[in-house]
């Protein structure tokens, strides 16, 4: 007797037709949900979506399908990998059964037969065990270990219950089938065989058959319902995260870099300047997709130093509040600040360190949303006295602290006494050592700069300094949301560096490093920038 897949065994004739009839309303609910979500996001056409996805297929494979960042946390990574691979394997298995029974069988062909079928049964049992182990780890983390960052909501528990029922009922169905209709190859379905031996082997056939039919239909209906609610439930992140990775990863800026919304030197004086957003209607569909992809995993919150310090900021809360606003019927046009959804203090608490971006397993950039809201507030002049004073200092003194030019002159005289020359004195220097405001004006920072200069001199590195011509890179202005002030300082520095034909720079300030290396490129300056630890 050749091993072969016997689909709809123990079920009345016509069950396959009835099952597809029952499936129709669930499928319609699913399709409606997908269309609604895409329209809500603002996707103009399927072609536009597919073109964006194709550009990011490699990212989707690396970070979505292979879970490259998800597995960086060992317990959570193993849990997610088991559930994820289990679902994929069971979906592939169901698809093969459909092809075998509803397409090939009609043509007089069979796929699930012989050794291939035996391997199919064994692999599905293995992957089903992996799936249930993943769910067990999820239960352990949420309800036994009570990991602080994991929130228990009704919709999360319902999704877990549905998945658990599908996994367990599948093995019960397999066990009953092997009890009522034993086959010589039943050992390949080793889990079902074990359950059959433990619970059903001595029970009468007729009640087992009735039990099988009841569980089979409940299994099918729950599975259909889980698929139907995908666009409306937390499980929708299965698709939204993959789409976000494919669509947004190829266009992501380097870590630490902010978007340049305009070029002040190319701006039409009569043009209206629009910066940031106060309502979700002002976001493009790709930015809305980033909100929708947030899984509420809390990794960004755990990595955020501002949150750890007790400030009002939680990147996770920001993303989740904006995500819920996205799906409210009147949420798109509502002002996120005026409505009380987002508190201004949350936005100002961000240190712009990019830890949330680095931590996110699905490549969402919470900091970008925070900074764009900050830009909107700054454009409207909603700055306290300290922020206003800092911007004034940048314009008047070329540093955020408000120190006079004489302080800068004094420090460079101290460097000169150590043997450090200016670029005017040493025009053939290979590197310019960019000191940075903190190292010029802060007492401890000065000692760091002097130590770096001493090491460079001792190592024989060919370098010089700009001296009093060095001014703030503008990073504090850009981070606070004042793009115009930043660009004024940036263009001033770029002109100085180009006039002096500077090609290589050494810095010890991480802010200057990021700005000179990444931000200034948008304004036509390409430099080799090295941190002093890299020289």
Short mmCIF file of C-alpha atoms in Angstrom, two decimals:
data_model
loop_
_atom_site.label_atom_id
_atom_site.label_comp_id
_atom_site.label_asym_id
_atom_site.label_seq_id
_atom_site.Cartn_x
_atom_site.Cartn_y
_atom_site.Cartn_z
CA UNK A 1 0.00 0.00 0.00
CA UNK A 2 1.56 3.26 -1.14
CA UNK A 3 1.57 6.12 1.37
CA UNK A 4 -0.72 8.89 0.10
CA UNK A 5 -2.42 11.94 1.57
CA UNK A 6 -6.08 11.24 2.38
CA UNK A 7 -7.66 14.67 2.65
CA UNK A 8 -11.11 15.02 4.26
CA UNK A 9 -10.91 11.52 5.69
CA UNK A 10 -13.58 10.87 8.39
CA UNK A 11 -15.64 13.75 6.96
CA UNK A 12 -18.91 13.48 4.98
CA UNK A 13 -18.84 13.86 1.16
CA UNK A 14 -19.10 17.47 0.04
CA UNK A 15 -17.19 18.81 3.04
CA UNK A 16 -14.59 20.38 0.75
CA UNK A 17 -17.27 22.37 -1.13
CA UNK A 18 -18.96 23.42 2.11
CA UNK A 19 -15.62 24.49 3.59
CA UNK A 20 -14.91 26.84 0.68
CA UNK A 21 -18.43 28.20 0.95
CA UNK A 22 -17.80 29.00 4.63
CA UNK A 23 -14.43 30.53 3.69
CA UNK A 24 -15.96 33.14 1.34
CA UNK A 25 -17.22 35.67 3.94
CA UNK A 26 -13.96 35.41 5.89
CA UNK A 27 -11.99 36.03 2.69
CA UNK A 28 -14.13 39.06 1.85
CA UNK A 29 -13.53 40.53 5.31
CA UNK A 30 -9.79 39.99 4.84
CA UNK A 31 -9.71 41.61 1.38
CA UNK A 32 -11.79 44.57 2.58
CA UNK A 33 -9.39 45.06 5.49
CA UNK A 34 -6.33 45.03 3.23
CA UNK A 35 -7.89 47.53 0.81
CA UNK A 36 -9.01 49.76 3.69
CA UNK A 37 -5.55 49.78 5.25
CA UNK A 38 -3.83 50.65 1.99
CA UNK A 39 -6.27 53.48 1.32
CA UNK A 40 -5.94 54.74 4.87
CA UNK A 41 -2.18 54.81 4.49
CA UNK A 42 -2.58 56.80 1.28
CA UNK A 43 -1.14 54.28 -1.18
CA UNK A 44 -2.18 55.65 -4.54
CA UNK A 45 -1.90 52.45 -6.56
CA UNK A 46 -0.88 48.82 -6.28
CA UNK A 47 1.81 49.48 -8.88
CA UNK A 48 3.38 52.17 -6.70
CA UNK A 49 3.39 49.79 -3.74
CA UNK A 50 4.90 46.91 -5.72
CA UNK A 51 7.62 49.12 -7.21
CA UNK A 52 8.59 50.26 -3.73
CA UNK A 53 8.58 46.69 -2.43
CA UNK A 54 10.74 45.35 -5.27
CA UNK A 55 13.42 47.94 -4.49
CA UNK A 56 13.71 46.57 -0.97
CA UNK A 57 13.43 42.82 -1.53
CA UNK A 58 16.96 42.26 -0.24
CA UNK A 59 16.25 44.15 2.99
CA UNK A 60 12.97 42.28 3.41
CA UNK A 61 14.78 38.95 3.07
CA UNK A 62 17.56 39.92 5.48
CA UNK A 63 15.60 41.68 8.22
CA UNK A 64 12.09 40.31 7.65
CA UNK A 65 12.33 36.71 6.51
CA UNK A 66 15.68 35.92 8.17
CA UNK A 67 14.87 37.99 11.29
CA UNK A 68 18.40 39.40 11.49
CA UNK A 69 17.68 41.99 14.20
CA UNK A 70 14.87 40.12 15.93
CA UNK A 71 17.20 37.32 17.04
CA UNK A 72 19.69 39.76 18.59
CA UNK A 73 17.80 39.25 21.88
CA UNK A 74 18.29 35.58 22.63
CA UNK A 75 15.09 34.53 24.42
CA UNK A 76 12.79 36.85 22.49
CA UNK A 77 14.61 36.00 19.27
CA UNK A 78 14.29 32.24 19.72
CA UNK A 79 10.62 32.63 20.67
CA UNK A 80 9.82 34.75 17.65
CA UNK A 81 11.83 32.55 15.30
CA UNK A 82 10.01 29.40 16.45
CA UNK A 83 6.56 30.97 16.05
CA UNK A 84 7.45 32.65 12.78
CA UNK A 85 9.02 29.62 11.09
CA UNK A 86 6.25 27.40 12.44
CA UNK A 87 3.56 29.60 10.89
CA UNK A 88 5.40 29.71 7.55
CA UNK A 89 5.87 25.92 7.51
CA UNK A 90 2.23 25.24 8.38
CA UNK A 91 1.08 27.73 5.74
CA UNK A 92 3.26 26.03 3.12
CA UNK A 93 1.90 22.66 4.24
CA UNK A 94 -1.71 23.83 3.90
CA UNK A 95 -0.94 25.25 0.46
CA UNK A 96 0.57 21.95 -0.69
CA UNK A 97 -2.52 20.08 0.54
CA UNK A 98 -4.71 22.48 -1.45
CA UNK A 99 -2.62 21.99 -4.60
CA UNK A 100 -2.58 18.23 -4.15
CA UNK A 101 -6.30 17.76 -3.49
CA UNK A 102 -8.02 20.57 -5.38
CA UNK A 103 -5.81 20.90 -8.45
CA UNK A 104 -3.58 17.89 -9.12
CA UNK A 105 -6.11 15.26 -8.00
CA UNK A 106 -8.64 16.64 -10.48
CA UNK A 107 -6.01 16.21 -13.22
CA UNK A 108 -5.31 12.64 -12.15
CA UNK A 109 -2.02 13.56 -10.49
CA UNK A 110 -0.85 13.51 -6.87
CA UNK A 111 1.96 15.36 -5.12
CA UNK A 112 1.62 14.08 -1.56
CA UNK A 113 2.44 10.42 -2.06
CA UNK A 114 5.30 8.01 -1.47
CA UNK A 115 8.48 9.15 0.26
CA UNK A 116 7.73 12.81 -0.38
CA UNK A 117 4.49 12.49 1.56
CA UNK A 118 6.21 10.72 4.45
CA UNK A 119 8.81 13.48 4.63
CA UNK A 120 6.02 16.05 4.42
CA UNK A 121 4.23 14.52 7.43
CA UNK A 122 7.43 14.33 9.49
CA UNK A 123 8.52 17.91 8.74
CA UNK A 124 5.07 19.31 9.52
CA UNK A 125 5.06 17.54 12.88
CA UNK A 126 8.51 18.94 13.67
CA UNK A 127 7.51 22.49 12.69
CA UNK A 128 4.26 22.19 14.62
CA UNK A 129 6.27 21.35 17.74
CA UNK A 130 8.51 24.37 17.06
CA UNK A 131 5.40 26.55 16.72
CA UNK A 132 3.99 25.35 20.06
CA UNK A 133 7.36 25.75 21.79
CA UNK A 134 7.45 29.34 20.57
CA UNK A 135 3.96 29.95 21.96
CA UNK A 136 5.02 28.36 25.26
CA UNK A 137 7.95 30.79 25.47
CA UNK A 138 5.55 33.64 24.72
CA UNK A 139 3.27 32.55 27.57
CA UNK A 140 6.28 32.25 29.87
CA UNK A 141 7.56 35.74 29.04
CA UNK A 142 4.17 37.46 29.31
CA UNK A 143 2.33 35.63 32.08
CA UNK A 144 4.98 33.89 34.21
CA UNK A 145 8.15 35.93 33.93
CA UNK A 146 6.12 39.15 33.49
CA UNK A 147 8.77 41.00 31.51
CA UNK A 148 8.14 44.68 32.31
CA UNK A 149 8.23 45.97 28.76
CA UNK A 150 5.64 43.45 27.48
CA UNK A 151 2.12 44.82 27.75
CA UNK A 152 -0.81 42.46 28.21
CA UNK A 153 -3.78 43.66 26.21
CA UNK A 154 -6.97 41.79 25.37
CA UNK A 155 -6.21 41.71 21.65
CA UNK A 156 -2.77 40.21 22.33
CA UNK A 157 -4.25 37.47 24.54
CA UNK A 158 -6.96 36.68 21.98
CA UNK A 159 -4.38 36.33 19.20
CA UNK A 160 -2.31 34.03 21.42
CA UNK A 161 -5.37 31.92 22.29
CA UNK A 162 -6.28 31.56 18.61
CA UNK A 163 -2.78 30.46 17.60
CA UNK A 164 -2.57 28.04 20.52
CA UNK A 165 -5.92 26.47 19.62
CA UNK A 166 -4.90 25.99 15.99
CA UNK A 167 -1.61 24.37 16.99
CA UNK A 168 -3.05 22.00 19.60
CA UNK A 169 -6.22 21.07 17.71
CA UNK A 170 -4.13 20.14 14.67
CA UNK A 171 -2.34 17.44 16.66
CA UNK A 172 -5.61 16.23 18.22
CA UNK A 173 -7.12 15.84 14.74
CA UNK A 174 -4.04 13.95 13.58
CA UNK A 175 -4.23 11.66 16.63
CA UNK A 176 -7.92 10.84 16.14
CA UNK A 177 -7.38 10.17 12.42
CA UNK A 178 -4.54 7.75 13.16
CA UNK A 179 -6.68 6.03 15.81
CA UNK A 180 -9.76 5.55 13.63
CA UNK A 181 -7.87 4.93 10.36
CA UNK A 182 -4.45 3.51 11.34
CA UNK A 183 -1.78 3.33 8.64
CA UNK A 184 1.56 1.49 8.53
CA UNK A 185 3.39 4.81 8.06
CA UNK A 186 1.71 6.57 11.00
CA UNK A 187 5.07 6.74 12.81
CA UNK A 188 6.12 9.59 10.53
CA UNK A 189 3.37 11.65 12.20
CA UNK A 190 5.15 11.04 15.48
CA UNK A 191 3.33 13.65 17.58
CA UNK A 192 -0.12 12.54 16.43
CA UNK A 193 0.89 8.91 16.99
CA UNK A 194 2.03 9.67 20.55
CA UNK A 195 -1.19 11.57 21.36
CA UNK A 196 -3.25 8.75 19.84
CA UNK A 197 -1.49 6.13 21.96
CA UNK A 198 -1.82 8.20 25.13
CA UNK A 199 -5.47 9.29 24.87
CA UNK A 200 -7.54 7.66 22.11
CA UNK A 201 -6.33 4.14 21.37
CA UNK A 202 -9.01 2.29 23.38
CA UNK A 203 -11.96 4.58 22.62
CA UNK A 204 -14.83 3.52 20.30
CA UNK A 205 -14.66 4.63 16.68
CA UNK A 206 -18.06 6.29 16.26
CA UNK A 207 -17.80 8.93 19.02
CA UNK A 208 -14.21 9.61 17.96
CA UNK A 209 -15.40 10.27 14.41
CA UNK A 210 -18.04 12.72 15.66
CA UNK A 211 -15.45 14.38 17.89
CA UNK A 212 -13.09 14.62 14.90
CA UNK A 213 -15.72 16.38 12.80
CA UNK A 214 -16.52 18.89 15.53
CA UNK A 215 -12.87 19.73 16.17
CA UNK A 216 -12.14 19.83 12.42
CA UNK A 217 -14.80 22.48 11.82
CA UNK A 218 -13.81 24.51 14.87
CA UNK A 219 -10.17 24.33 13.73
CA UNK A 220 -11.15 25.51 10.25
CA UNK A 221 -13.40 28.34 11.45
CA UNK A 222 -10.82 29.63 13.96
CA UNK A 223 -8.13 29.52 11.25
CA UNK A 224 -10.41 31.39 8.81
CA UNK A 225 -11.25 33.95 11.50
CA UNK A 226 -7.57 34.50 12.33
CA UNK A 227 -6.86 35.19 8.66
CA UNK A 228 -9.91 37.45 8.32
CA UNK A 229 -8.90 39.67 11.25
CA UNK A 230 -5.24 39.97 10.20
CA UNK A 231 -5.72 43.49 8.78
CA UNK A 232 -7.50 44.59 11.97
CA UNK A 233 -5.47 42.87 14.70
CA UNK A 234 -1.92 42.90 16.13
CA UNK A 235 -1.18 39.90 13.91
CA UNK A 236 -1.31 42.30 10.97
CA UNK A 237 2.29 43.16 11.78
CA UNK A 238 3.21 39.96 9.92
CA UNK A 239 2.61 41.92 6.72
CA UNK A 240 3.07 45.54 7.78
CA UNK A 241 6.56 44.94 9.15
CA UNK A 242 7.66 43.18 5.96
CA UNK A 243 6.24 46.01 3.86
CA UNK A 244 7.88 48.64 6.05
CA UNK A 245 11.27 46.97 5.76
CA UNK A 246 10.98 46.62 1.98
CA UNK A 247 9.61 50.12 1.37
CA UNK A 248 11.50 52.24 3.89
CA UNK A 249 14.84 50.48 4.39
CA UNK A 250 16.28 51.39 0.94
CA UNK A 251 15.61 55.09 1.54
CA UNK A 252 16.72 55.25 5.17
CA UNK A 253 19.28 57.87 6.07
CA UNK A 254 22.56 56.89 7.72
CA UNK A 255 22.25 56.49 11.48
CA UNK A 256 22.39 59.90 13.14
CA UNK A 257 21.59 61.89 10.00
CA UNK A 258 18.52 64.10 9.72
CA UNK A 259 16.49 64.78 6.60
CA UNK A 260 17.28 68.01 4.76
CA UNK A 261 13.86 69.52 3.88
CA UNK A 262 15.24 72.38 1.77
CA UNK A 263 18.43 74.20 0.79
CA UNK A 264 18.40 77.72 2.17
CA UNK A 265 20.83 78.88 -0.53
CA UNK A 266 18.46 77.62 -3.23
CA UNK A 267 15.19 78.67 -1.60
CA UNK A 268 12.78 81.05 -3.30
CA UNK A 269 12.37 83.98 -0.84
CA UNK A 270 8.63 84.04 -1.54
CA UNK A 271 8.16 80.30 -0.93
CA UNK A 272 6.18 79.05 2.06
CA UNK A 273 8.36 76.88 4.27
CA UNK A 274 6.73 73.74 5.65
CA UNK A 275 8.61 71.84 8.32
CA UNK A 276 7.63 68.80 10.35
CA UNK A 277 4.08 67.69 11.05
CA UNK A 278 1.33 68.38 13.55
CA UNK A 279 -1.22 65.99 12.05
CA UNK A 280 -0.84 62.59 10.42
CA UNK A 281 -2.42 63.90 7.22
CA UNK A 282 0.87 65.74 6.64
CA UNK A 283 2.81 62.46 6.47
CA UNK A 284 3.37 60.47 3.30
CA UNK A 285 2.15 56.89 3.01
CA UNK A 286 5.61 55.50 3.65
CA UNK A 287 5.85 57.37 6.97
CA UNK A 288 2.35 56.16 7.92
CA UNK A 289 3.43 52.62 7.08
CA UNK A 290 6.28 53.00 9.56
CA UNK A 291 3.75 53.84 12.28
CA UNK A 292 1.53 50.91 11.33
CA UNK A 293 4.47 48.50 11.47
CA UNK A 294 5.21 49.19 15.15
CA UNK A 295 4.75 45.90 17.04
CA UNK A 296 4.75 47.40 20.57
CA UNK A 297 7.74 45.20 21.45
CA UNK A 298 9.31 47.89 23.65
CA UNK A 299 12.91 47.47 22.50
CA UNK A 300 13.16 51.18 21.65
CA UNK A 301 11.88 52.10 25.10
CA UNK A 302 14.37 49.78 26.79
CA UNK A 303 17.23 51.37 24.81
CA UNK A 304 16.16 55.00 25.33
CA UNK A 305 18.42 56.90 27.79
CA UNK A 306 15.85 59.68 28.15
CA UNK A 307 13.23 57.17 29.28
CA UNK A 308 15.71 55.53 31.66
CA UNK A 309 16.45 58.95 33.16
CA UNK A 310 12.78 59.39 34.07
CA UNK A 311 11.76 61.94 31.43
CA UNK A 312 8.23 61.81 29.92
CA UNK A 313 9.60 60.31 26.70
CA UNK A 314 8.97 56.74 25.62
CA UNK A 315 9.63 56.16 21.90
CA UNK A 316 7.30 53.16 22.07
CA UNK A 317 4.46 55.26 23.51
CA UNK A 318 4.99 57.94 20.86
CA UNK A 319 4.75 55.36 18.08
CA UNK A 320 1.80 53.52 19.58
CA UNK A 321 -0.18 56.72 20.19
CA UNK A 322 0.42 57.89 16.63
CA UNK A 323 -0.46 54.42 15.34
CA UNK A 324 -3.79 54.39 17.17
CA UNK A 325 -4.46 57.91 15.91
CA UNK A 326 -3.83 56.67 12.37
CA UNK A 327 -6.77 54.27 12.57
CA UNK A 328 -9.24 56.58 14.29
CA UNK A 329 -11.95 57.75 11.91
CA UNK A 330 -11.08 61.43 12.47
CA UNK A 331 -7.47 60.85 13.46
CA UNK A 332 -5.64 61.95 10.33
CA UNK A 333 -6.55 65.64 10.50
CA UNK A 334 -6.40 66.06 14.27
CA UNK A 335 -3.55 68.16 15.70
CA UNK A 336 -1.45 65.77 17.79
CA UNK A 337 -0.48 68.53 20.24
CA UNK A 338 -3.78 70.43 20.49
CA UNK A 339 -5.66 67.17 21.06
CA UNK A 340 -3.34 66.22 23.91
CA UNK A 341 -2.24 63.04 22.15
CA UNK A 342 1.42 64.09 22.28
CA UNK A 343 2.84 66.26 25.05
CA UNK A 344 5.45 68.79 23.97
CA UNK A 345 7.69 67.68 26.84
CA UNK A 346 7.86 64.19 25.32
CA UNK A 347 9.19 65.66 22.10
CA UNK A 348 11.76 67.92 23.79
CA UNK A 349 13.04 65.11 26.03
CA UNK A 350 14.62 63.24 23.09
CA UNK A 351 18.43 63.38 23.12
CA UNK A 352 18.59 62.39 19.40
CA UNK A 353 21.03 59.58 20.20
CA UNK A 354 19.41 57.17 17.68
CA UNK A 355 19.32 54.31 20.21
CA UNK A 356 15.65 53.68 19.36
CA UNK A 357 16.49 53.35 15.67
CA UNK A 358 19.35 50.98 16.40
CA UNK A 359 17.13 48.84 18.65
CA UNK A 360 14.08 48.49 16.40
CA UNK A 361 13.96 44.96 14.92
CA UNK A 362 11.79 46.02 11.97
CA UNK A 363 13.79 49.13 10.97
CA UNK A 364 11.32 51.78 12.16
CA UNK A 365 12.88 55.17 13.02
CA UNK A 366 10.99 56.61 16.04
CA UNK A 367 13.48 59.48 16.39
CA UNK A 368 12.59 60.79 12.92
CA UNK A 369 8.93 61.24 13.90
CA UNK A 370 9.95 62.95 17.14
CA UNK A 371 12.31 65.36 15.37
CA UNK A 372 9.76 66.23 12.70
CA UNK A 373 7.23 67.13 15.41
CA UNK A 374 9.98 69.16 17.08
CA UNK A 375 10.61 71.01 13.82
CA UNK A 376 6.92 71.91 13.63
CA UNK A 377 7.01 73.35 17.15
CA UNK A 378 10.19 75.32 16.44
CA UNK A 379 8.74 76.74 13.21
CA UNK A 380 5.88 78.16 15.29
CA UNK A 381 8.31 79.63 17.81
CA UNK A 382 7.24 77.35 20.65
CA UNK A 383 10.60 77.47 22.39
CA UNK A 384 11.37 78.17 26.03
CA UNK A 385 13.91 80.79 27.11
CA UNK A 386 16.86 78.38 27.24
CA UNK A 387 16.32 77.14 23.69
CA UNK A 388 15.78 80.67 22.39
CA UNK A 389 18.96 81.84 24.14
CA UNK A 390 20.94 78.97 22.64
CA UNK A 391 19.81 79.87 19.11
CA UNK A 392 20.62 83.53 19.75
CA UNK A 393 24.09 82.57 20.97
CA UNK A 394 24.71 80.57 17.80
CA UNK A 395 23.87 83.58 15.66
CA UNK A 396 25.71 86.16 17.74
CA UNK A 397 28.76 84.30 19.03
CA UNK A 398 29.07 81.20 16.82
CA UNK A 399 28.73 78.86 19.81
CA UNK A 400 25.69 77.66 21.81
CA UNK A 401 27.03 78.88 25.17
CA UNK A 402 27.28 82.61 24.48
CA UNK A 403 31.02 82.89 25.15
CA UNK A 404 32.90 85.79 23.61
CA UNK A 405 35.39 85.34 20.77
CA UNK A 406 38.20 86.15 23.19
CA UNK A 407 37.67 82.82 24.98
CA UNK A 408 38.23 80.97 21.73
CA UNK A 409 41.34 83.07 21.00
CA UNK A 410 42.74 82.28 24.43
CA UNK A 411 42.32 78.52 23.96
CA UNK A 412 44.02 78.45 20.57
CA UNK A 413 46.90 80.44 22.05
CA UNK A 414 47.26 77.66 24.64
CA UNK A 415 47.38 75.08 21.82
CA UNK A 416 49.99 77.19 20.00
CA UNK A 417 52.19 77.09 23.10
CA UNK A 418 52.06 73.27 22.81
CA UNK A 419 53.30 73.48 19.23
CA UNK A 420 49.95 73.20 17.43
CA UNK A 421 49.90 75.32 14.27
CA UNK A 422 46.99 76.86 12.41
CA UNK A 423 46.25 76.03 8.79
CA UNK A 424 47.51 79.50 7.87
CA UNK A 425 50.88 78.58 9.38
CA UNK A 426 50.89 75.02 8.02
CA UNK A 427 48.90 75.01 4.75
CA UNK A 428 50.26 71.59 3.68
CA UNK A 429 48.87 69.78 6.76
CA UNK A 430 47.22 66.46 5.90
CA UNK A 431 44.48 66.83 8.52
CA UNK A 432 42.56 69.65 10.15
CA UNK A 433 41.86 68.96 13.82
CA UNK A 434 38.32 70.26 14.39
CA UNK A 435 38.12 71.07 18.10
CA UNK A 436 34.38 71.64 18.60
CA UNK A 437 32.53 74.05 20.90
CA UNK A 438 32.52 71.81 23.98
CA UNK A 439 36.29 71.31 23.83
CA UNK A 440 36.92 75.01 23.25
CA UNK A 441 34.74 76.42 26.01
CA UNK A 442 34.34 73.66 28.62
CA UNK A 443 37.22 73.24 31.10
CA UNK A 444 37.17 69.44 31.01
CA UNK A 445 36.67 69.45 27.25
CA UNK A 446 39.76 71.61 26.85
CA UNK A 447 41.88 69.03 28.61
CA UNK A 448 40.58 66.34 26.24
CA UNK A 449 41.44 68.46 23.20
CA UNK A 450 44.91 69.21 24.56
CA UNK A 451 45.51 65.52 25.22
CA UNK A 452 44.43 64.61 21.68
CA UNK A 453 46.70 67.32 20.25
CA UNK A 454 49.59 66.07 22.38
CA UNK A 455 49.10 62.50 21.11
CA UNK A 456 48.86 63.64 17.48
CA UNK A 457 52.06 65.65 17.84
CA UNK A 458 53.86 62.76 19.52
CA UNK A 459 52.66 60.34 16.82
CA UNK A 460 53.93 62.61 14.06
CA UNK A 461 50.52 63.15 12.47
CA UNK A 462 50.51 66.04 10.01
CA UNK A 463 47.71 68.28 11.25
CA UNK A 464 46.71 71.87 11.90
CA UNK A 465 43.74 73.75 13.35
CA UNK A 466 41.50 76.43 11.88
CA UNK A 467 41.92 78.61 14.93
CA UNK A 468 39.44 81.40 15.48
CA UNK A 469 37.89 80.71 12.06
CA UNK A 470 36.35 77.52 13.46
CA UNK A 471 32.72 78.04 14.43
CA UNK A 472 29.90 75.76 15.58
CA UNK A 473 28.84 73.13 13.05
CA UNK A 474 25.20 74.06 13.72
CA UNK A 475 24.29 70.64 15.08
CA UNK A 476 22.47 72.02 18.18
CA UNK A 477 20.25 74.16 15.95
CA UNK A 478 19.33 71.26 13.67
CA UNK A 479 18.63 68.93 16.59
CA UNK A 480 16.38 71.51 18.21
CA UNK A 481 14.47 71.91 14.95
CA UNK A 482 15.81 75.25 13.70
CA UNK A 483 16.83 74.20 10.20
CA UNK A 484 17.51 77.70 8.89
CA UNK A 485 20.01 78.53 11.63
CA UNK A 486 21.76 75.21 11.10
CA UNK A 487 22.13 75.77 7.38
CA UNK A 488 23.49 79.29 7.84
CA UNK A 489 26.30 77.93 10.04
CA UNK A 490 26.83 74.89 7.81
CA UNK A 491 27.23 76.97 4.65
CA UNK A 492 29.61 79.32 6.46
CA UNK A 493 31.81 76.41 7.57
CA UNK A 494 31.65 74.72 4.18
CA UNK A 495 32.82 77.90 2.47
CA UNK A 496 35.75 78.15 4.90
CA UNK A 497 36.75 74.50 4.42
CA UNK A 498 36.51 74.72 0.63
CA UNK A 499 38.55 77.92 0.51
CA UNK A 500 41.30 76.20 2.45
CA UNK A 501 41.04 73.00 0.36
CA UNK A 502 40.46 70.86 3.44
CA UNK A 503 39.98 67.17 2.56
CA UNK A 504 40.60 65.36 5.85
CA UNK A 505 39.40 66.20 9.34
CA UNK A 506 40.03 64.74 12.79
CA UNK A 507 37.44 65.34 15.52
CA UNK A 508 37.00 64.27 19.12
CA UNK A 509 33.40 65.50 19.48
CA UNK A 510 30.81 62.88 18.36
CA UNK A 511 28.35 65.61 17.36
CA UNK A 512 30.90 67.32 15.13
CA UNK A 513 31.87 63.92 13.74
CA UNK A 514 28.29 63.13 12.73
CA UNK A 515 27.58 66.59 11.31
CA UNK A 516 30.78 66.96 9.29
CA UNK A 517 30.71 63.37 8.02
CA UNK A 518 27.00 62.95 7.28
CA UNK A 519 25.00 66.19 7.43
CA UNK A 520 27.30 68.40 5.34
CA UNK A 521 27.16 66.02 2.38
CA UNK A 522 23.72 67.38 1.51
CA UNK A 523 25.39 70.75 0.91
CA UNK A 524 28.10 69.53 -1.42
CA UNK A 525 30.98 68.89 0.99
CA UNK A 526 32.68 65.50 0.85
CA UNK A 527 35.27 65.03 3.58
CA UNK A 528 37.22 62.17 5.07
CA UNK A 529 36.24 62.56 8.71
CA UNK A 530 37.90 60.50 11.43
CA UNK A 531 37.31 60.34 15.13
CA UNK A 532 40.55 60.76 17.06
CA UNK A 533 40.30 57.12 18.15
CA UNK A 534 40.46 56.04 14.49
CA UNK A 535 43.65 57.86 13.52
#
